[in-house]
Amino acid sequence: MDIFYSLVRIVKVFATVCHFYLKLSFIYIARWYEPGLRTKGEYNHSIVVLGDDHALGVGDYSTLTAGSGIAQKLGRELAKEVSIRQTWQIYNRGAYKTSSEDWLHPADSKRKEKPELLSKVLQDPKFLRAEIVIIMLGSCDVLRKDPAISPQETVRNLELICQAIKKTGNQSKSIYLCTIPTAGDDTYLTQEQMEDNLLRNQLIEAYIKKNDDGVRQGLQIDLASNFEMKRRNLYWQDGRHFSDTGYTKMAKDWVPLIRPDMVKREFQLYRSDLGM
């Protein structure tokens, strides 16, 4: 009987792992369709979401043709906004299990094998035209062991990434930097690692307030800064990644945050077109 129950447990674990990677495959395939297109006028704008699992949309509901995460959900929410009158395309450029070190510009990295994620995005014409960049990155840094990434190094990496983005493409782009989600930390991390993540978020907020690089405050999606993120239904079954409900909530929270920026950019385009 014990052998039978052991086999059942093995089958369940195998099925869960297969389900997870099937969902992950769907997320990457759906990115080819570039979800988030909303058409209201002849003028075109774009938003890029980049970062780790949380930017990619791990834990969200996904199919082969339906996008996931903030990129897809935000597009759906913006479609309801009467104050947004032009076309906004939202691109998902998240990458699974990536650290802030993996997103450094090659020139800023000390690794022998230079990271290529950011350089590839910076070469993308879609990104070069982007007017708004949303960064959700740093939650995987605490798990890096060889070499380890300290909270100070995380924030320094984020600074370098923001600076590299500012210098590339549309010079007037807005960069919104989110805090690091901390749901599930008490389950998966040691006490020291939990304290490191708390410090990471404090340093991120201090960097944004300093505002030397013109980086704007994105959503505060950690448990310490935002009590609304403590609801269990906002997270997937692992308790760490956001669920469909969680991404939908964040998309709704993003709208009032970036709407003034979007409306201002639409008005500037109207004025430029009219020669005002």
PDB file of N, CA, C and O in Angstrom, residues 2-18:
ATOM      1  N   ASP A   2       1.957   1.222   0.777  1.00  0.00           N
ATOM      2  CA  ASP A   2       2.868   2.368   0.830  1.00  0.00           C
ATOM      3  C   ASP A   2       3.475   2.640  -0.540  1.00  0.00           C
ATOM      4  O   ASP A   2       3.680   3.799  -0.926  1.00  0.00           O
ATOM      5  N   ILE A   3       3.773   1.562  -1.262  1.00  0.00           N
ATOM      6  CA  ILE A   3       4.335   1.718  -2.603  1.00  0.00           C
ATOM      7  C   ILE A   3       3.327   2.401  -3.510  1.00  0.00           C
ATOM      8  O   ILE A   3       3.679   3.279  -4.318  1.00  0.00           O
ATOM      9  N   PHE A   4       2.055   2.026  -3.370  1.00  0.00           N
ATOM     10  CA  PHE A   4       0.995   2.623  -4.198  1.00  0.00           C
ATOM     11  C   PHE A   4       0.897   4.130  -3.947  1.00  0.00           C
ATOM     12  O   PHE A   4       0.847   4.932  -4.886  1.00  0.00           O
ATOM     13  N   TYR A   5       0.872   4.530  -2.647  1.00  0.00           N
ATOM     14  CA  TYR A   5       0.764   5.950  -2.320  1.00  0.00           C
ATOM     15  C   TYR A   5       2.012   6.721  -2.772  1.00  0.00           C
ATOM     16  O   TYR A   5       1.917   7.896  -3.174  1.00  0.00           O
ATOM     17  N   SER A   6       3.146   6.080  -2.711  1.00  0.00           N
ATOM     18  CA  SER A   6       4.376   6.721  -3.185  1.00  0.00           C
ATOM     19  C   SER A   6       4.305   6.974  -4.679  1.00  0.00           C
ATOM     20  O   SER A   6       4.702   8.049  -5.164  1.00  0.00           O
ATOM     21  N   LEU A   7       3.788   6.001  -5.414  1.00  0.00           N
ATOM     22  CA  LEU A   7       3.627   6.165  -6.864  1.00  0.00           C
ATOM     23  C   LEU A   7       2.636   7.278  -7.186  1.00  0.00           C
ATOM     24  O   LEU A   7       2.845   8.068  -8.114  1.00  0.00           O
ATOM     25  N   VAL A   8       1.557   7.349  -6.404  1.00  0.00           N
ATOM     26  CA  VAL A   8       0.560   8.398  -6.610  1.00  0.00           C
ATOM     27  C   VAL A   8       1.184   9.772  -6.398  1.00  0.00           C
ATOM     28  O   VAL A   8       0.956  10.704  -7.181  1.00  0.00           O
ATOM     29  N   ARG A   9       1.980   9.899  -5.331  1.00  0.00           N
ATOM     30  CA  ARG A   9       2.647  11.182  -5.063  1.00  0.00           C
ATOM     31  C   ARG A   9       3.603  11.558  -6.184  1.00  0.00           C
ATOM     32  O   ARG A   9       3.674  12.716  -6.605  1.00  0.00           O
ATOM     33  N   ILE A  10       4.342  10.583  -6.686  1.00  0.00           N
ATOM     34  CA  ILE A  10       5.284  10.845  -7.778  1.00  0.00           C
ATOM     35  C   ILE A  10       4.541  11.315  -9.019  1.00  0.00           C
ATOM     36  O   ILE A  10       4.958  12.263  -9.698  1.00  0.00           O
ATOM     37  N   VAL A  11       3.423  10.651  -9.323  1.00  0.00           N
ATOM     38  CA  VAL A  11       2.616  11.023 -10.488  1.00  0.00           C
ATOM     39  C   VAL A  11       2.066  12.438 -10.322  1.00  0.00           C
ATOM     40  O   VAL A  11       2.065  13.238 -11.268  1.00  0.00           O
ATOM     41  N   LYS A  12       1.615  12.783  -9.108  1.00  0.00           N
ATOM     42  CA  LYS A  12       1.077  14.120  -8.853  1.00  0.00           C
ATOM     43  C   LYS A  12       2.150  15.193  -9.046  1.00  0.00           C
ATOM     44  O   LYS A  12       1.911  16.239  -9.647  1.00  0.00           O
ATOM     45  N   VAL A  13       3.343  14.924  -8.503  1.00  0.00           N
ATOM     46  CA  VAL A  13       4.443  15.880  -8.648  1.00  0.00           C
ATOM     47  C   VAL A  13       4.813  16.047 -10.118  1.00  0.00           C
ATOM     48  O   VAL A  13       5.009  17.172 -10.611  1.00  0.00           O
ATOM     49  N   PHE A  14       4.898  14.918 -10.826  1.00  0.00           N
ATOM     50  CA  PHE A  14       5.235  14.958 -12.249  1.00  0.00           C
ATOM     51  C   PHE A  14       4.186  15.749 -13.037  1.00  0.00           C
ATOM     52  O   PHE A  14       4.519  16.567 -13.898  1.00  0.00           O
ATOM     53  N   ALA A  15       2.905  15.511 -12.723  1.00  0.00           N
ATOM     54  CA  ALA A  15       1.817  16.216 -13.414  1.00  0.00           C
ATOM     55  C   ALA A  15       1.868  17.714 -13.128  1.00  0.00           C
ATOM     56  O   ALA A  15       1.641  18.536 -14.026  1.00  0.00           O
ATOM     57  N   THR A  16       2.185  18.071 -11.866  1.00  0.00           N
ATOM     58  CA  THR A  16       2.265  19.491 -11.496  1.00  0.00           C
ATOM     59  C   THR A  16       3.400  20.190 -12.236  1.00  0.00           C
ATOM     60  O   THR A  16       3.240  21.302 -12.746  1.00  0.00           O
ATOM     61  N   VAL A  17       4.551  19.527 -12.306  1.00  0.00           N
ATOM     62  CA  VAL A  17       5.708  20.102 -13.012  1.00  0.00           C
ATOM     63  C   VAL A  17       5.398  20.256 -14.504  1.00  0.00           C
ATOM     64  O   VAL A  17       5.696  21.303 -15.108  1.00  0.00           O
ATOM     65  N   CYS A  18       4.794  19.228 -15.094  1.00  0.00           N
ATOM     66  CA  CYS A  18       4.429  19.293 -16.520  1.00  0.00           C
ATOM     67  C   CYS A  18       3.438  20.410 -16.780  1.00  0.00           C
ATOM     68  O   CYS A  18       3.548  21.145 -17.770  1.00  0.00           O
TER      69      CYS A  18
END
